[in-house]
Amino acid sequence: MSMKPAVLVTGSSTGIGAVYADRFARRGHDLVLVARNSARLGALAERLRSETGVYVDVVPADLTDPQDLARIEQRLREDARIGVLVNNAGTAIQGGFLRQHGEDLSKLIALNVTAVTRLANAVALRLAEAGEGAIINLASVVGLAPEMSATVYGATKAFVLFLSQGLSIELAPKGVYVQAVLPAATRTEIWEHIGVDVDTLPGVMEVSKLVDAALVGFDRREPVTIPPLPDASQWSAFDAARQMMLPNFAQTEPAERYQPAA
Ligand code: NAP
């Protein structure tokens, strides 16, 4: 076994998660691969074992299933070899809000919000006690853009960004690094799942470029990494504008513009 921490990657059977698994294996980290499709996980594990020599554990799980989720939480709580969580598993659903319904919305939120939060929570205490480790959360630029017509998906990703920023504030002083990664359109199967031909989209990034760039941000210990954004000062200005409001929220009186007419 390597001396580097093991990395648990959710949603590693394909897409962004599979490339994260590949890259961490090539960096010499043992892996725990989590997703539903055990055949795909097994094939990836086999390839990475033979190409890199790292130890790869395959743990099939549906993270929207409470028992499966509890099993992965327990693994994160108890397995002291795991020092990095890549909270990547996520999905999207078709249509606008008026065409989306109960069960689909619940599953979307269960995977993109509940599982991400609970898995981060399961590993955080152990990492904080160890004074080291990392949590990578896959958010999305859609979480910054209600204009993109993916309202609930975007809301889940806004949650992931906020969660990551808050966790970074709480955990960084304890030695735990938290990174939010915000891809824009990236060539993976997620587009097929929502009935979109990815080749009709402008500016689609290849998944290997996306993950390699996100890992540059990881190595720099950036709290928020937006691989496709050319000018980092735009994010800094956006975040600075938000922070400028903060001292102004504590007021005993409503703002002048909300004073009821006499
Ligand atoms: P993808 O190609 O559809 O892969 C999603 C992964 O999650 C698969 O490994 C899938 O494996 C797993 N998964 C799905 N449902 C699951 C469940 N219920 N339990 C456990 N695992 C589950 O998607 P991707 O594009 O790589 O997306 C990865 C992350 O990046 C997501 O959080 C996504 O929102 C985010 N993202 C993607 C894009 C993009 O354009 N691709 C842009 C911004 C953000 P199984 O089917 O085997 O379970």
mmCIF file with all atom_site columns, N, CA and C in Angstrom, residues 130-170:
data_model
loop_
_atom_site.group_PDB
_atom_site.id
_atom_site.type_symbol
_atom_site.label_atom_id
_atom_site.label_alt_id
_atom_site.label_comp_id
_atom_site.label_asym_id
_atom_site.label_entity_id
_atom_site.label_seq_id
_atom_site.pdbx_PDB_ins_code
_atom_site.Cartn_x
_atom_site.Cartn_y
_atom_site.Cartn_z
_atom_site.occupancy
_atom_site.B_iso_or_equiv
_atom_site.pdbx_formal_charge
_atom_site.auth_seq_id
_atom_site.auth_comp_id
_atom_site.auth_asym_id
_atom_site.auth_atom_id
_atom_site.pdbx_PDB_model_num
ATOM 1   N N  . ALA A 1 130 ? -7.472  14.528 12.280  1.00 0.00 ? 130 ALA A N  1
ATOM 2   C CA . ALA A 1 130 ? -6.132  14.195 11.767  1.00 0.00 ? 130 ALA A CA 1
ATOM 3   C C  . ALA A 1 130 ? -5.349  15.455 11.403  1.00 0.00 ? 130 ALA A C  1
ATOM 4   N N  . GLY A 1 131 ? -6.072  16.567 11.194  1.00 0.00 ? 131 GLY A N  1
ATOM 5   C CA . GLY A 1 131 ? -5.415  17.817 10.825  1.00 0.00 ? 131 GLY A CA 1
ATOM 6   C C  . GLY A 1 131 ? -4.941  17.846 9.391   1.00 0.00 ? 131 GLY A C  1
ATOM 7   N N  . GLU A 1 132 ? -5.516  16.992 8.540   1.00 0.00 ? 132 GLU A N  1
ATOM 8   C CA . GLU A 1 132 ? -5.129  16.980 7.119   1.00 0.00 ? 132 GLU A CA 1
ATOM 9   C C  . GLU A 1 132 ? -6.209  16.291 6.308   1.00 0.00 ? 132 GLU A C  1
ATOM 10  N N  . GLY A 1 133 ? -6.097  16.449 4.991   1.00 0.00 ? 133 GLY A N  1
ATOM 11  C CA . GLY A 1 133 ? -7.045  15.799 4.092   1.00 0.00 ? 133 GLY A CA 1
ATOM 12  C C  . GLY A 1 133 ? -7.754  16.820 3.227   1.00 0.00 ? 133 GLY A C  1
ATOM 13  N N  . ALA A 1 134 ? -8.571  16.314 2.316   1.00 0.00 ? 134 ALA A N  1
ATOM 14  C CA . ALA A 1 134 ? -9.217  17.213 1.348   1.00 0.00 ? 134 ALA A CA 1
ATOM 15  C C  . ALA A 1 134 ? -10.577 16.674 0.929   1.00 0.00 ? 134 ALA A C  1
ATOM 16  N N  . ILE A 1 135 ? -11.447 17.620 0.618   1.00 0.00 ? 135 ILE A N  1
ATOM 17  C CA . ILE A 1 135 ? -12.763 17.303 0.056   1.00 0.00 ? 135 ILE A CA 1
ATOM 18  C C  . ILE A 1 135 ? -12.910 18.116 -1.224  1.00 0.00 ? 135 ILE A C  1
ATOM 19  N N  . ILE A 1 136 ? -13.138 17.416 -2.344  1.00 0.00 ? 136 ILE A N  1
ATOM 20  C CA . ILE A 1 136 ? -13.377 18.088 -3.624  1.00 0.00 ? 136 ILE A CA 1
ATOM 21  C C  . ILE A 1 136 ? -14.854 17.912 -3.944  1.00 0.00 ? 136 ILE A C  1
ATOM 22  N N  . ASN A 1 137 ? -15.544 19.021 -4.147  1.00 0.00 ? 137 ASN A N  1
ATOM 23  C CA . ASN A 1 137 ? -16.971 18.966 -4.470  1.00 0.00 ? 137 ASN A CA 1
ATOM 24  C C  . ASN A 1 137 ? -17.193 19.465 -5.893  1.00 0.00 ? 137 ASN A C  1
ATOM 25  N N  . LEU A 1 138 ? -17.900 18.668 -6.715  1.00 0.00 ? 138 LEU A N  1
ATOM 26  C CA . LEU A 1 138 ? -18.191 19.093 -8.085  1.00 0.00 ? 138 LEU A CA 1
ATOM 27  C C  . LEU A 1 138 ? -19.472 19.913 -8.081  1.00 0.00 ? 138 LEU A C  1
ATOM 28  N N  . ALA A 1 139 ? -19.305 21.225 -8.261  1.00 0.00 ? 139 ALA A N  1
ATOM 29  C CA . ALA A 1 139 ? -20.441 22.132 -8.439  1.00 0.00 ? 139 ALA A CA 1
ATOM 30  C C  . ALA A 1 139 ? -20.606 22.348 -9.936  1.00 0.00 ? 139 ALA A C  1
ATOM 31  N N  . SER A 1 140 ? -20.946 23.548 -10.370 1.00 0.00 ? 140 SER A N  1
ATOM 32  C CA . SER A 1 140 ? -21.104 23.839 -11.800 1.00 0.00 ? 140 SER A CA 1
ATOM 33  C C  . SER A 1 140 ? -21.250 25.340 -11.984 1.00 0.00 ? 140 SER A C  1
ATOM 34  N N  . VAL A 1 141 ? -20.830 25.845 -13.126 1.00 0.00 ? 141 VAL A N  1
ATOM 35  C CA . VAL A 1 141 ? -21.095 27.264 -13.430 1.00 0.00 ? 141 VAL A CA 1
ATOM 36  C C  . VAL A 1 141 ? -22.599 27.519 -13.513 1.00 0.00 ? 141 VAL A C  1
ATOM 37  N N  . VAL A 1 142 ? -23.381 26.464 -13.741 1.00 0.00 ? 142 VAL A N  1
ATOM 38  C CA . VAL A 1 142 ? -24.843 26.643 -13.794 1.00 0.00 ? 142 VAL A CA 1
ATOM 39  C C  . VAL A 1 142 ? -25.361 27.169 -12.451 1.00 0.00 ? 142 VAL A C  1
ATOM 40  N N  . GLY A 1 143 ? -24.648 26.856 -11.378 1.00 0.00 ? 143 GLY A N  1
ATOM 41  C CA . GLY A 1 143 ? -25.024 27.350 -10.056 1.00 0.00 ? 143 GLY A CA 1
ATOM 42  C C  . GLY A 1 143 ? -24.835 28.846 -9.899  1.00 0.00 ? 143 GLY A C  1
ATOM 43  N N  . LEU A 1 144 ? -24.160 29.472 -10.860 1.00 0.00 ? 144 LEU A N  1
ATOM 44  C CA . LEU A 1 144 ? -24.000 30.938 -10.859 1.00 0.00 ? 144 LEU A CA 1
ATOM 45  C C  . LEU A 1 144 ? -24.936 31.592 -11.858 1.00 0.00 ? 144 LEU A C  1
ATOM 46  N N  . ALA A 1 145 ? -25.728 30.788 -12.569 1.00 0.00 ? 145 ALA A N  1
ATOM 47  C CA . ALA A 1 145 ? -26.415 31.327 -13.747 1.00 0.00 ? 145 ALA A CA 1
ATOM 48  C C  . ALA A 1 145 ? -27.852 30.837 -13.863 1.00 0.00 ? 145 ALA A C  1
ATOM 49  N N  . PRO A 1 146 ? -28.788 31.466 -13.130 1.00 0.00 ? 146 PRO A N  1
ATOM 50  C CA . PRO A 1 146 ? -30.189 31.097 -13.298 1.00 0.00 ? 146 PRO A CA 1
ATOM 51  C C  . PRO A 1 146 ? -30.666 31.283 -14.734 1.00 0.00 ? 146 PRO A C  1
ATOM 52  N N  . GLU A 1 147 ? -29.926 32.083 -15.497 1.00 0.00 ? 147 GLU A N  1
ATOM 53  C CA . GLU A 1 147 ? -30.282 32.324 -16.907 1.00 0.00 ? 147 GLU A CA 1
ATOM 54  C C  . GLU A 1 147 ? -30.137 31.071 -17.763 1.00 0.00 ? 147 GLU A C  1
ATOM 55  N N  . MET A 1 148 ? -29.440 30.057 -17.264 1.00 0.00 ? 148 MET A N  1
ATOM 56  C CA . MET A 1 148 ? -29.149 28.898 -18.108 1.00 0.00 ? 148 MET A CA 1
ATOM 57  C C  . MET A 1 148 ? -30.298 27.894 -18.197 1.00 0.00 ? 148 MET A C  1
ATOM 58  N N  . SER A 1 149 ? -31.448 28.219 -17.628 1.00 0.00 ? 149 SER A N  1
ATOM 59  C CA . SER A 1 149 ? -32.653 27.393 -17.780 1.00 0.00 ? 149 SER A CA 1
ATOM 60  C C  . SER A 1 149 ? -32.492 25.966 -17.259 1.00 0.00 ? 149 SER A C  1
ATOM 61  N N  . ALA A 1 150 ? -31.747 25.829 -16.177 1.00 0.00 ? 150 ALA A N  1
ATOM 62  C CA . ALA A 1 150 ? -31.676 24.515 -15.515 1.00 0.00 ? 150 ALA A CA 1
ATOM 63  C C  . ALA A 1 150 ? -31.839 24.803 -14.027 1.00 0.00 ? 150 ALA A C  1
ATOM 64  N N  . THR A 1 151 ? -33.046 25.220 -13.662 1.00 0.00 ? 151 THR A N  1
ATOM 65  C CA . THR A 1 151 ? -33.232 25.894 -12.374 1.00 0.00 ? 151 THR A CA 1
ATOM 66  C C  . THR A 1 151 ? -32.924 25.000 -11.178 1.00 0.00 ? 151 THR A C  1
ATOM 67  N N  . VAL A 1 152 ? -33.514 23.815 -11.127 1.00 0.00 ? 152 VAL A N  1
ATOM 68  C CA . VAL A 1 152 ? -33.307 22.993 -9.925  1.00 0.00 ? 152 VAL A CA 1
ATOM 69  C C  . VAL A 1 152 ? -31.895 22.410 -9.925  1.00 0.00 ? 152 VAL A C  1
ATOM 70  N N  . TYR A 1 153 ? -31.441 21.953 -11.092 1.00 0.00 ? 153 TYR A N  1
ATOM 71  C CA . TYR A 1 153 ? -30.053 21.485 -11.182 1.00 0.00 ? 153 TYR A CA 1
ATOM 72  C C  . TYR A 1 153 ? -29.106 22.599 -10.729 1.00 0.00 ? 153 TYR A C  1
ATOM 73  N N  . GLY A 1 154 ? -29.321 23.808 -11.266 1.00 0.00 ? 154 GLY A N  1
ATOM 74  C CA . GLY A 1 154 ? -28.459 24.933 -10.891 1.00 0.00 ? 154 GLY A CA 1
ATOM 75  C C  . GLY A 1 154 ? -28.545 25.231 -9.408  1.00 0.00 ? 154 GLY A C  1
ATOM 76  N N  . ALA A 1 155 ? -29.739 25.099 -8.849  1.00 0.00 ? 155 ALA A N  1
ATOM 77  C CA . ALA A 1 155 ? -29.893 25.348 -7.408  1.00 0.00 ? 155 ALA A CA 1
ATOM 78  C C  . ALA A 1 155 ? -29.105 24.323 -6.599  1.00 0.00 ? 155 ALA A C  1
ATOM 79  N N  . THR A 1 156 ? -29.099 23.074 -7.057  1.00 0.00 ? 156 THR A N  1
ATOM 80  C CA . THR A 1 156 ? -28.305 22.069 -6.324  1.00 0.00 ? 156 THR A CA 1
ATOM 81  C C  . THR A 1 156 ? -26.824 22.423 -6.402  1.00 0.00 ? 156 THR A C  1
ATOM 82  N N  . LYS A 1 157 ? -26.397 22.971 -7.532  1.00 0.00 ? 157 LYS A N  1
ATOM 83  C CA . LYS A 1 157 ? -24.977 23.287 -7.694  1.00 0.00 ? 157 LYS A CA 1
ATOM 84  C C  . LYS A 1 157 ? -24.610 24.571 -6.944  1.00 0.00 ? 157 LYS A C  1
ATOM 85  N N  . ALA A 1 158 ? -25.575 25.514 -6.838  1.00 0.00 ? 158 ALA A N  1
ATOM 86  C CA . ALA A 1 158 ? -25.352 26.685 -5.986  1.00 0.00 ? 158 ALA A CA 1
ATOM 87  C C  . ALA A 1 158 ? -25.191 26.227 -4.538  1.00 0.00 ? 158 ALA A C  1
ATOM 88  N N  . PHE A 1 159 ? -25.972 25.236 -4.154  1.00 0.00 ? 159 PHE A N  1
ATOM 89  C CA . PHE A 1 159 ? -25.842 24.658 -2.807  1.00 0.00 ? 159 PHE A CA 1
ATOM 90  C C  . PHE A 1 159 ? -24.431 24.093 -2.612  1.00 0.00 ? 159 PHE A C  1
ATOM 91  N N  . VAL A 1 160 ? -23.966 23.348 -3.614  1.00 0.00 ? 160 VAL A N  1
ATOM 92  C CA . VAL A 1 160 ? -22.638 22.720 -3.479  1.00 0.00 ? 160 VAL A CA 1
ATOM 93  C C  . VAL A 1 160 ? -21.543 23.783 -3.367  1.00 0.00 ? 160 VAL A C  1
ATOM 94  N N  . LEU A 1 161 ? -21.685 24.867 -4.134  1.00 0.00 ? 161 LEU A N  1
ATOM 95  C CA . LEU A 1 161 ? -20.695 25.948 -4.030  1.00 0.00 ? 161 LEU A CA 1
ATOM 96  C C  . LEU A 1 161 ? -20.724 26.569 -2.632  1.00 0.00 ? 161 LEU A C  1
ATOM 97  N N  . PHE A 1 162 ? -21.914 26.886 -2.157  1.00 0.00 ? 162 PHE A N  1
ATOM 98  C CA . PHE A 1 162 ? -22.049 27.497 -0.823  1.00 0.00 ? 162 PHE A CA 1
ATOM 99  C C  . PHE A 1 162 ? -21.521 26.544 0.243   1.00 0.00 ? 162 PHE A C  1
ATOM 100 N N  . LEU A 1 163 ? -21.928 25.271 0.137   1.00 0.00 ? 163 LEU A N  1
ATOM 101 C CA . LEU A 1 163 ? -21.456 24.262 1.097   1.00 0.00 ? 163 LEU A CA 1
ATOM 102 C C  . LEU A 1 163 ? -19.930 24.239 1.125   1.00 0.00 ? 163 LEU A C  1
ATOM 103 N N  . SER A 1 164 ? -19.334 24.252 -0.046  1.00 0.00 ? 164 SER A N  1
ATOM 104 C CA . SER A 1 164 ? -17.867 24.162 -0.128  1.00 0.00 ? 164 SER A CA 1
ATOM 105 C C  . SER A 1 164 ? -17.217 25.390 0.490   1.00 0.00 ? 164 SER A C  1
ATOM 106 N N  . GLN A 1 165 ? -17.773 26.563 0.186   1.00 0.00 ? 165 GLN A N  1
ATOM 107 C CA . GLN A 1 165 ? -17.183 27.794 0.727   1.00 0.00 ? 165 GLN A CA 1
ATOM 108 C C  . GLN A 1 165 ? -17.316 27.838 2.249   1.00 0.00 ? 165 GLN A C  1
ATOM 109 N N  . GLY A 1 166 ? -18.482 27.425 2.734   1.00 0.00 ? 166 GLY A N  1
ATOM 110 C CA . GLY A 1 166 ? -18.683 27.406 4.184   1.00 0.00 ? 166 GLY A CA 1
ATOM 111 C C  . GLY A 1 166 ? -17.781 26.385 4.852   1.00 0.00 ? 166 GLY A C  1
ATOM 112 N N  . LEU A 1 167 ? -17.684 25.196 4.249   1.00 0.00 ? 167 LEU A N  1
ATOM 113 C CA . LEU A 1 167 ? -16.819 24.162 4.829   1.00 0.00 ? 167 LEU A CA 1
ATOM 114 C C  . LEU A 1 167 ? -15.362 24.596 4.797   1.00 0.00 ? 167 LEU A C  1
ATOM 115 N N  . SER A 1 168 ? -14.991 25.301 3.745   1.00 0.00 ? 168 SER A N  1
ATOM 116 C CA . SER A 1 168 ? -13.607 25.773 3.673   1.00 0.00 ? 168 SER A CA 1
ATOM 117 C C  . SER A 1 168 ? -13.314 26.709 4.847   1.00 0.00 ? 168 SER A C  1
ATOM 118 N N  . ILE A 1 169 ? -14.265 27.602 5.140   1.00 0.00 ? 169 ILE A N  1
ATOM 119 C CA . ILE A 1 169 ? -14.072 28.527 6.264   1.00 0.00 ? 169 ILE A CA 1
ATOM 120 C C  . ILE A 1 169 ? -13.987 27.751 7.584   1.00 0.00 ? 169 ILE A C  1
ATOM 121 N N  . GLU A 1 170 ? -14.830 26.714 7.721   1.00 0.00 ? 170 GLU A N  1
ATOM 122 C CA . GLU A 1 170 ? -14.832 25.949 8.972   1.00 0.00 ? 170 GLU A CA 1
ATOM 123 C C  . GLU A 1 170 ? -13.623 25.017 9.100   1.00 0.00 ? 170 GLU A C  1
#
